[in-house]
C-alpha cells in the first residue's frame, strides 16, 4: 500500500495514540488475532474430534471443570453431543473467512468506485452515486434474505450477500472525503505540476482517505461477523453441516438457561475476535496514518 | 443553493426509479408465492386463479410496468398473505419503527458523542482505554444476544420493564437501549477519530499556540471540522436503524416494518416487500437529502463544487 | 345492552393506528385496514385473558383459510355442525343431533334451538344452506372446497331448525371434517355487510366474538355470553402475536401473558421448575417424519426393503430424547394412537444398525451415492435442524453418506409440495398436522400418487386409498383402514419419527385442560383457579 511508505516518519502524536505503551503493538490483541487466523487456516489439523461428530451418549456434557464434564470434551458438548472446542475451531474458519472476504471485496469495490466518482465528478459520479444511493437505501436484511431465499445458504452466497450490502458504504465515504481533499492545496499543486489524474488519485488522494476507510473496514470485520450471526438468528445464515460462530450461537440460544456453554463460547469467540481486530486495527491506523506526522 | 437542492431532488428521483427495478427483481428472485398462499387442498384451478388475480402469469416486464404505474399512484397492490392493501400495512408498521429508530438514535448519540469527544481530548488516558473497550464491546455483542440478556435481567429476574410488545413508553426502554448501545459504539469511534484529526489540524494547533481557551477550540472549531463525517455517518446509521432493526424488532415483538419485511420475504409476499422497501427507501433518502443539505450548510465548499 | 352491527363513532378513534390513505384497486378489495372493530357486550365484569401466540391469522374469512395457524382465530370464533369435544372427539356443536340414511348419502341435522350468531341472530337451517352455497360459490374462491363442501349435492331446508345434507359420494370423513372445513356463517350478516363481509366484521357462533384486530400485532376477542353452552369464564381475550420463541416464553415468565402457545421443548424443560408457571402438555396430531423420494431420487429408494432398512437405521427413541427432551411420542406406523384404524399390531422396524446395513447390502444399495436430505432452516417445527442433523448422523454410522440442504420454509415447501418432484432430493424432513382423528387427511395428501406431498407411487395402495372413504358404517371401514396402515408399514413410503406434544405455559392462577389432538386450542374451558 502506498500509505505504508509515507507513514515512516513518526511524530510525537503517534505515541499518545497507540494502544500499547510507548508505541509497542498491542501484544495480547495481536496474539489473539494470530491464533484466530491460524485456527481459521489450519485449525482442522489440531482438533481430534470432528466438529459434526454426533454422539447421543454425550449430549450437553458440561465443560471439564464442572461436575459431569470430561477431559474428552474440554469445553463441553452441544445438544447433539458434538464437541464445542472442535466446533469453535471449525467455526473460526467460516466466520473469519466470510467476514474478511466480505470486507476486502466490498472495500475494494467501494474504494475504487468512490475514488472514481469523487475525483472524476460529472457523469461518472452521477451514475455511480445513484447506484450507491439505491443500494444504501435497500435495507441490508432484505437483500440478504432475498438472496438467501433465491440462491440458498452456502458460504459463497453469504459472502456475496455481504459484499452487496457493504460496498456502497465505502464508496459513499470515500467519495465524500475525496470531494473535500481534492480542494486542498497539495492536490491543486500536484495538478498544477502536471501530474496525470490517475497518479493524483492514487498517490495523493487515496492515502488521505485511508484513515476513514481503515476505521470503517476494521469495524466492518466485526460487523460482518455479527451480521452473519444475525442471519443465523433469523434462520437464514450459514447452515449445517457448515459450522460458524454465529450459527453455533443462534442454535444454542434456546438452551441458554439449560446449558450456558452453548452460547457463551461462541459469544466469547465473537467478542474476542471483534475486539482484537479492532485493537490491532486501531494501532495500525495510528502507525501508518499519514496525517499522524503533523 | 437552490440549484444544489434541485439537483439533489432530481438525483433522488433517479435513485428511486433504479430502486424500483432492483426491488422488483429481488422480490421475484425469492420464488413462487403460490404454495405458501394456497393450502395443500387447493386445486390447480384455484392456484391458477391466484396467479391470474395478481398478474403473476404475465411476462415480467409487463408486471413491472403495472407495478410502477400503480406505485406512482400510491397503490402497491394487495398483500398475498393478508389480502389487505400493502401500502396500508406498511404505513401501519412504519410508525413503530420510526419511533424506535428515533429513540435509539437519541440514546446512541447521548452515549456516543460525549464518549468520543472525551476520548479524543485525553488520548492514552484510562478514559480513552475505557471508551475503546466500550466501543469494542458495543460492536462485538450481537443485538439478539444483548436483547435477550436485557429481557432475562430486566424483565424476568427483576420485573421492571415489559419483555416485549408495543404500546406505552415503558415498552421503548429495552429495545431502544439494545439498539442504541450498538449504534453508540460506532458513533463514539467515529467521533473520536475525527475529533483527533481535527485537533491535530494546523488550524487548531495555531489556535492553541495563540492561547485560545481549549473549551472554545473544542466546541467551536474542532467539533465543527469533525462534524462533517459524523453527520454523514449519523444519516447512514439512522437508515441502518430503519432497516437493520429487524433482529431487535423480532426479539421484542415490535410490530415494525423490519419484522414485516422479513415475514413478507419469507412468505413471498411481493406487494408487501415492494411497499415496505420503497417506503423505507423514500424515508432513508429524505434523510440523506437532509444530510447533504446540512453538509452544504456546514461546508460551503460542497455546494460550490 | 348490545347494539349489534353498529360501530360507535367514538370507538373508531381508538383504533390502534390511523391509516393515512386507502389504496383502491380494480378488484375492488377495499377493506378496513389493520384495525377492524367489532361489536360486543360491554361490562360483563369478567376477568380478561392474555394469550401469546406465534403467528398471525392470514384471514378472518372462513372460506379463505390458508393454513393451520389461522385456526387460532377460527377455532375460537367459528363453529361447524360438529366439532371436537373436550377430549378431541367429534361431537355435535351447532347441531343437536343427526340421522344418516343407510347408504350414507343423506344426513338430517337438527340444530340447537339456543345457538346464536355473535350479532344476536339465531342459527337457522337457512344459514346452513347459505354457508354451503357461499363455500362452493366459484366467486368465493374457497381454496379448501375440495375437501368437504364440493361433495355436497344439496342442502335442503326442512324446517326452521332442520336441514338435510345430500352428498354426491359416500364420505366416511364427513362428520369429522365438519369442524374445520365447513364453518356456519350468518346469511343475514353476509347479505347486509357487502363485499368481503368477514374482513370487516367476522361474525361466527363460537365461544368468543371478534372485537378488534391489529395485523401482525394482536387479535382482541370477547367471551360470548349468549353461546349455546360453552360460555367462557373471561371477558376480554387478547391474543398477542410474539413470533420469537424465547420472547414468547418470557411473556409467561413475566406474567405479561396468562397463556403461551407453542413452547419448544428446550424452553419448556427448565420452566417446569419455575414458581409462577405451569407447563401443560397435550397429545397433538403434529407428525414429524422423513419423506422418502421413491419416485426419482436415489434409485435404491424405490425398493421397499431399502426404505424399511433406512427406518431401522435411525434410533428414533434416542433422537427424540435428544432433540425433543421427551416431549414427543415416537411412532411406528404412519399414524398414532387416537387416529381411526391405527390400532394395528405389526413387527416394528426397531432400531438395529447392523441389521439395517445387512439389509441394504442384500438389496444392492449403492453406498457410493450420497443421500441428499432437505431440511427446514426456518419454520415452526421445534428442533427441526437438530433432528435432521441427528438423523443424518445415524445414516452416516452405517456407511451412508449424506448431504444436508437446509432451506427457508417457503423454499422448502415449494420443493416438498412441488408439482414436479425434484430428483436432487432423496429424503425430506417434513411435518404434517392432522385436523382430526380421521386418517384420510394425511394419507390422501402424503401417500396417494400425485397428491401435493406424495413422493411415492403404488397403484395397489392408491386403489385402497381411493376406496377408504366409501363406507357408510365405521365398523365396516375400520378393518379396511387397519389393512391400509399395515400395508403402509411394510411399504415404508416415509420414515415416521414422532408426534410432538403441544406444550403450553399457563399462569398459576389459571386452570386448563387443553383439548387433546387439536393443535389450535379452543379457550372456552380456561378457568380461574
CSV table of C-alpha atoms in Angstrom, one decimal, chain B:
chain,number,residue,atom,x,y,z
B,1,UNK,CA,-28.0,26.7,-3.0
B,2,UNK,CA,-31.4,26.5,-4.8
B,3,UNK,CA,-29.8,24.8,-7.7
B,4,UNK,CA,-28.0,22.4,-5.4
B,5,UNK,CA,-31.3,21.4,-3.8
B,6,UNK,CA,-32.9,20.9,-7.2
B,7,UNK,CA,-30.0,18.7,-8.4
B,8,UNK,CA,-30.2,16.6,-5.3
B,9,UNK,CA,-34.0,16.2,-5.7
B,10,UNK,CA,-33.5,15.1,-9.3
B,11,UNK,CA,-30.9,12.6,-8.3
B,12,UNK,CA,-33.1,11.2,-5.6
B,13,UNK,CA,-35.8,10.6,-8.1
B,14,UNK,CA,-33.5,8.7,-10.4
B,15,UNK,CA,-32.2,6.7,-7.5
B,16,UNK,CA,-35.8,5.8,-6.6
B,17,UNK,CA,-36.5,4.6,-10.1
B,18,UNK,CA,-33.4,2.5,-10.0
B,19,UNK,CA,-34.6,1.1,-6.7
B,20,UNK,CA,-37.9,0.1,-8.1
B,21,UNK,CA,-36.2,-2.1,-10.7
B,22,UNK,CA,-33.8,-3.5,-8.1
B,23,UNK,CA,-36.5,-4.3,-5.6
B,24,UNK,CA,-38.9,-5.7,-8.2
B,25,UNK,CA,-36.3,-8.2,-9.3
B,26,UNK,CA,-35.1,-9.0,-5.8
B,27,UNK,CA,-38.7,-9.8,-4.7
B,28,UNK,CA,-39.2,-12.2,-7.6
B,29,UNK,CA,-35.9,-13.9,-7.1
B,30,UNK,CA,-37.2,-15.4,-3.9
B,31,UNK,CA,-39.6,-17.8,-5.7
B,32,UNK,CA,-43.2,-18.5,-6.3
B,33,UNK,CA,-45.7,-17.4,-3.6
B,34,UNK,CA,-48.4,-19.9,-4.6
B,35,UNK,CA,-47.5,-22.8,-2.4
B,36,UNK,CA,-47.3,-20.5,0.6
B,37,UNK,CA,-50.6,-18.7,-0.1
B,38,UNK,CA,-52.7,-21.7,-1.1
B,39,UNK,CA,-53.4,-24.6,1.2
B,40,UNK,CA,-52.4,-28.1,0.1
B,41,UNK,CA,-56.1,-28.8,-0.6
B,42,UNK,CA,-56.3,-26.2,-3.3
B,43,UNK,CA,-57.0,-27.4,-6.8
B,44,UNK,CA,-54.9,-26.4,-9.8
B,45,UNK,CA,-57.7,-24.1,-10.9
B,46,UNK,CA,-57.5,-22.3,-7.6
B,47,UNK,CA,-53.8,-21.9,-7.9
B,48,UNK,CA,-54.0,-20.6,-11.5
B,49,UNK,CA,-56.7,-18.2,-10.5
B,50,UNK,CA,-54.5,-16.8,-7.7
B,51,UNK,CA,-51.7,-16.2,-10.2
B,52,UNK,CA,-54.0,-14.5,-12.6
B,53,UNK,CA,-55.7,-12.4,-10.0
B,54,UNK,CA,-52.3,-10.9,-9.0
B,55,UNK,CA,-51.0,-10.8,-12.5
B,56,UNK,CA,-48.2,-13.3,-11.8
B,57,UNK,CA,-48.9,-15.1,-15.0
B,58,UNK,CA,-47.9,-12.1,-17.2
B,59,UNK,CA,-44.5,-11.5,-18.7
B,60,UNK,CA,-42.1,-10.0,-16.1
B,61,UNK,CA,-41.6,-6.7,-17.9
B,62,UNK,CA,-45.4,-6.2,-18.1
B,63,UNK,CA,-45.6,-6.9,-14.4
B,64,UNK,CA,-43.0,-4.3,-13.8
B,65,UNK,CA,-44.8,-1.7,-15.8
B,66,UNK,CA,-48.1,-2.3,-14.0
B,67,UNK,CA,-46.2,-2.2,-10.6
B,68,UNK,CA,-44.6,1.1,-11.5
B,69,UNK,CA,-47.8,2.7,-12.8
B,70,UNK,CA,-49.7,1.7,-9.7
B,71,UNK,CA,-46.9,2.6,-7.4
B,72,UNK,CA,-46.8,6.2,-8.7
B,73,UNK,CA,-50.4,6.5,-7.6
B,74,UNK,CA,-49.5,5.1,-4.2
B,75,UNK,CA,-51.0,1.7,-4.9
B,76,UNK,CA,-48.6,-1.1,-4.1
B,77,UNK,CA,-51.2,-3.8,-4.6
B,78,UNK,CA,-52.8,-6.3,-2.3
B,79,UNK,CA,-50.8,-8.4,0.1
B,80,UNK,CA,-50.9,-12.0,-0.9
B,81,UNK,CA,-51.0,-13.1,2.7
B,82,UNK,CA,-53.3,-10.7,4.4
B,83,UNK,CA,-55.4,-9.6,1.4
B,84,UNK,CA,-55.2,-6.0,2.5
B,85,UNK,CA,-53.6,-3.1,0.6
B,86,UNK,CA,-49.8,-3.5,1.1
B,87,UNK,CA,-49.4,0.3,1.4
B,88,UNK,CA,-51.8,0.4,4.4
B,89,UNK,CA,-50.0,-2.5,6.1
B,90,UNK,CA,-46.6,-0.8,5.7
B,91,UNK,CA,-47.9,2.6,6.8
B,92,UNK,CA,-49.2,1.0,10.0
B,93,UNK,CA,-45.8,-0.7,10.6
B,94,UNK,CA,-43.6,2.3,9.8
B,95,UNK,CA,-44.8,4.4,12.8
B,96,UNK,CA,-43.4,2.0,15.4
B,97,UNK,CA,-40.2,1.6,13.5
B,98,UNK,CA,-39.6,5.3,13.1
B,99,UNK,CA,-40.3,5.8,16.8
B,100,UNK,CA,-37.9,3.1,17.8
B,101,UNK,CA,-35.2,4.3,15.5
B,102,UNK,CA,-35.6,7.9,16.7
B,103,UNK,CA,-35.4,7.0,20.4
B,104,UNK,CA,-32.5,4.6,19.7
B,105,UNK,CA,-30.6,7.3,17.8
B,106,UNK,CA,-31.1,9.6,20.7
B,107,UNK,CA,-29.7,7.1,23.1
B,108,UNK,CA,-26.8,6.3,20.7
B,109,UNK,CA,-25.9,10.0,20.3
B,110,UNK,CA,-26.2,10.7,24.0
B,111,UNK,CA,-23.8,7.9,24.7
B,112,UNK,CA,-21.6,8.0,21.6
B,113,UNK,CA,-20.8,11.7,21.0
B,114,UNK,CA,-19.6,12.6,24.5
B,115,UNK,CA,-17.6,9.4,24.8
B,116,UNK,CA,-15.9,10.1,21.5
B,117,UNK,CA,-15.0,13.7,22.3
B,118,UNK,CA,-13.7,12.9,25.8
B,119,UNK,CA,-11.5,10.1,24.4
B,120,UNK,CA,-10.1,12.3,21.8
B,121,UNK,CA,-9.2,15.0,24.3
B,122,UNK,CA,-7.4,12.6,26.5
B,123,UNK,CA,-5.5,10.2,24.3
B,124,UNK,CA,-3.7,7.5,26.2
B,125,UNK,CA,-5.6,8.0,29.4
B,126,UNK,CA,-7.7,5.4,31.2
B,127,UNK,CA,-10.8,7.2,29.9
B,128,UNK,CA,-9.7,6.6,26.3
B,129,UNK,CA,-9.0,2.9,27.1
B,130,UNK,CA,-12.4,2.6,28.7
B,131,UNK,CA,-14.1,4.2,25.7
B,132,UNK,CA,-12.2,1.9,23.4
B,133,UNK,CA,-13.3,-1.1,25.4
B,134,UNK,CA,-16.9,0.2,25.4
B,135,UNK,CA,-16.9,0.7,21.7
B,136,UNK,CA,-15.4,-2.7,21.0
B,137,UNK,CA,-17.9,-4.4,23.2
B,138,UNK,CA,-20.8,-2.4,21.7
B,139,UNK,CA,-19.7,-3.5,18.2
B,140,UNK,CA,-18.9,-7.1,19.3
B,141,UNK,CA,-22.1,-8.1,21.0
B,142,UNK,CA,-24.9,-9.3,18.7
B,143,UNK,CA,-28.1,-7.4,19.3
B,144,UNK,CA,-30.2,-10.5,19.7
B,145,UNK,CA,-27.9,-11.6,22.5
B,146,UNK,CA,-27.9,-8.3,24.3
B,147,UNK,CA,-31.6,-8.0,23.8
B,148,UNK,CA,-32.2,-11.4,25.3
B,149,UNK,CA,-29.9,-10.6,28.2
B,150,UNK,CA,-31.8,-7.4,28.9
B,151,UNK,CA,-35.1,-9.4,28.9
B,152,UNK,CA,-33.5,-12.0,31.2
B,153,UNK,CA,-32.3,-9.5,33.7
B,154,UNK,CA,-34.6,-6.5,33.5
B,155,UNK,CA,-37.9,-8.2,32.9
B,156,UNK,CA,-37.7,-11.8,34.1
B,157,UNK,CA,-35.3,-11.7,37.1
B,158,UNK,CA,-36.1,-8.1,38.0
B,159,UNK,CA,-39.6,-7.4,36.6
B,160,UNK,CA,-39.0,-3.7,35.7
B,161,UNK,CA,-39.7,-3.4,32.0
B,162,UNK,CA,-42.1,-5.3,29.8
B,163,UNK,CA,-40.3,-8.1,27.8
B,164,UNK,CA,-41.9,-7.4,24.5
B,165,UNK,CA,-44.7,-5.6,22.7
B,166,UNK,CA,-45.5,-2.1,21.6
B,167,UNK,CA,-47.6,0.4,23.5
B,168,UNK,CA,-46.5,2.8,26.3
B,169,UNK,CA,-43.2,4.5,26.8
B,170,UNK,CA,-42.1,1.6,29.1
B,171,UNK,CA,-42.1,-0.6,26.1
B,172,UNK,CA,-39.4,1.5,24.4
B,173,UNK,CA,-36.7,1.1,27.1
B,174,UNK,CA,-35.3,-2.3,26.4
B,175,UNK,CA,-35.4,-2.2,22.6
B,176,UNK,CA,-34.1,1.3,22.4
B,177,UNK,CA,-31.2,0.5,24.8
B,178,UNK,CA,-30.4,-2.6,22.8
B,179,UNK,CA,-30.2,-0.7,19.5
B,180,UNK,CA,-28.8,2.5,21.0
B,181,UNK,CA,-25.9,0.6,22.7
B,182,UNK,CA,-25.0,-1.0,19.4
B,183,UNK,CA,-25.2,2.2,17.4
B,184,UNK,CA,-23.4,4.3,20.0
B,185,UNK,CA,-20.2,2.2,19.7
B,186,UNK,CA,-19.6,3.2,16.1
B,187,UNK,CA,-20.6,6.8,16.7
B,188,UNK,CA,-18.1,7.0,19.6
B,189,UNK,CA,-15.3,5.6,17.4
B,190,UNK,CA,-16.0,7.9,14.5
B,191,UNK,CA,-16.3,11.0,16.7
B,192,UNK,CA,-13.1,10.0,18.3
B,193,UNK,CA,-11.2,9.6,15.1
B,194,UNK,CA,-12.5,12.8,13.6
B,195,UNK,CA,-12.0,14.8,16.7
B,196,UNK,CA,-8.4,13.6,17.0
B,197,UNK,CA,-7.8,14.6,13.4
B,198,UNK,CA,-9.5,18.0,13.9
B,199,UNK,CA,-7.4,18.6,17.0
B,200,UNK,CA,-4.3,17.9,15.0
B,201,UNK,CA,-5.1,20.2,12.2
B,202,UNK,CA,-2.9,23.2,11.6
B,203,UNK,CA,-5.8,25.5,12.3
B,204,UNK,CA,-6.5,24.1,15.8
B,205,UNK,CA,-2.8,23.9,16.6
B,206,UNK,CA,-2.5,27.5,15.6
B,207,UNK,CA,-5.3,28.5,17.9
B,208,UNK,CA,-3.7,26.5,20.7
B,209,UNK,CA,-0.5,28.5,20.2
B,210,UNK,CA,-2.5,31.7,20.2
B,211,UNK,CA,-3.8,30.8,23.6
B,212,UNK,CA,-7.5,30.5,22.8
B,213,UNK,CA,-9.2,28.6,25.7
B,214,UNK,CA,-9.3,24.9,25.0
B,215,UNK,CA,-13.0,24.6,25.6
B,216,UNK,CA,-13.7,27.2,22.9
B,217,UNK,CA,-11.4,25.4,20.5
B,218,UNK,CA,-13.0,22.1,21.1
B,219,UNK,CA,-16.6,23.3,20.9
B,220,UNK,CA,-16.4,25.9,18.2
B,221,UNK,CA,-13.7,24.8,15.8
B,222,UNK,CA,-12.6,21.2,16.3
B,223,UNK,CA,-16.1,19.9,16.6
B,224,UNK,CA,-17.3,21.8,13.6
B,225,UNK,CA,-14.5,20.4,11.5
B,226,UNK,CA,-15.1,16.9,12.8
B,227,UNK,CA,-18.8,17.1,12.4
B,228,UNK,CA,-18.9,16.6,8.7
B,229,UNK,CA,-18.1,12.8,8.5
B,230,UNK,CA,-20.1,12.4,11.7
B,231,UNK,CA,-23.2,13.9,10.2
B,232,UNK,CA,-22.8,11.7,7.2
B,233,UNK,CA,-22.5,8.7,9.4
B,234,UNK,CA,-25.4,9.6,11.6
B,235,UNK,CA,-27.6,9.7,8.5
B,236,UNK,CA,-26.3,6.3,7.4
B,237,UNK,CA,-26.8,5.0,10.9
B,238,UNK,CA,-30.4,6.1,11.1
B,239,UNK,CA,-31.0,4.4,7.8
B,240,UNK,CA,-29.4,1.3,9.2
B,241,UNK,CA,-31.6,1.5,12.3
B,242,UNK,CA,-34.6,1.8,10.0
B,243,UNK,CA,-33.8,-1.4,8.0
B,244,UNK,CA,-31.5,-3.1,10.3
B,245,UNK,CA,-33.6,-3.2,13.4
B,246,UNK,CA,-35.1,-6.4,12.2
B,247,UNK,CA,-33.4,-8.5,14.8
B,248,UNK,CA,-34.3,-6.2,17.6
B,249,UNK,CA,-37.9,-6.0,16.4
B,250,UNK,CA,-38.1,-9.7,16.4
B,251,UNK,CA,-36.7,-10.2,19.8
B,252,UNK,CA,-39.1,-7.6,21.3
B,253,UNK,CA,-42.1,-8.5,19.1
B,254,UNK,CA,-42.0,-4.9,17.8
B,255,UNK,CA,-44.7,-4.6,15.1
B,256,UNK,CA,-42.4,-2.6,12.9
B,257,UNK,CA,-41.5,-2.5,9.2
B,258,UNK,CA,-38.4,-4.6,9.7
B,259,UNK,CA,-40.2,-7.6,11.0
B,260,UNK,CA,-42.9,-7.1,8.5
B,261,UNK,CA,-40.3,-7.2,5.7
B,262,UNK,CA,-38.7,-10.4,7.0
B,263,UNK,CA,-42.2,-12.0,7.2
B,264,UNK,CA,-43.0,-10.8,3.8
B,265,UNK,CA,-39.9,-12.1,2.2
B,266,UNK,CA,-40.3,-15.5,4.0
B,267,UNK,CA,-43.9,-15.6,2.7
B,268,UNK,CA,-43.0,-14.4,-0.8
B,269,UNK,CA,-45.5,-11.6,-0.3
B,270,UNK,CA,-44.2,-9.4,-3.2
B,271,UNK,CA,-46.5,-6.4,-2.8
B,272,UNK,CA,-45.6,-6.0,0.9
B,273,UNK,CA,-41.9,-6.5,0.2
B,274,UNK,CA,-42.1,-3.8,-2.5
B,275,UNK,CA,-44.1,-1.4,-0.5
B,276,UNK,CA,-42.0,-1.8,2.6
B,277,UNK,CA,-38.7,-1.4,0.8
B,278,UNK,CA,-40.0,1.6,-1.2
B,279,UNK,CA,-41.3,3.3,1.9
B,280,UNK,CA,-38.1,2.8,4.0
B,281,UNK,CA,-36.1,3.8,1.0
B,282,UNK,CA,-38.0,7.0,0.5
B,283,UNK,CA,-37.6,7.8,4.1
B,284,UNK,CA,-34.0,7.0,4.0
B,285,UNK,CA,-33.4,9.1,1.0
B,286,UNK,CA,-35.2,12.0,2.6
B,287,UNK,CA,-32.8,11.7,5.5
B,288,UNK,CA,-29.9,11.5,3.1
B,289,UNK,CA,-31.1,14.6,1.3
B,290,UNK,CA,-31.3,16.4,4.6
B,291,UNK,CA,-27.8,15.2,5.5
B,292,UNK,CA,-26.5,16.6,2.2
B,293,UNK,CA,-28.2,19.9,2.7
B,294,UNK,CA,-26.7,20.1,6.2
B,295,UNK,CA,-23.3,19.2,4.6
B,296,UNK,CA,-23.8,22.2,2.3
B,297,UNK,CA,-24.5,24.5,5.3
B,298,UNK,CA,-21.6,23.2,7.3
B,299,UNK,CA,-19.1,23.3,4.5
B,300,UNK,CA,-19.9,25.8,1.8
B,301,UNK,CA,-17.3,24.3,-0.5
B,302,UNK,CA,-19.6,21.4,-1.2
B,303,UNK,CA,-22.3,23.3,-2.8
B,304,UNK,CA,-19.9,25.3,-4.8
B,305,UNK,CA,-18.2,22.3,-6.3
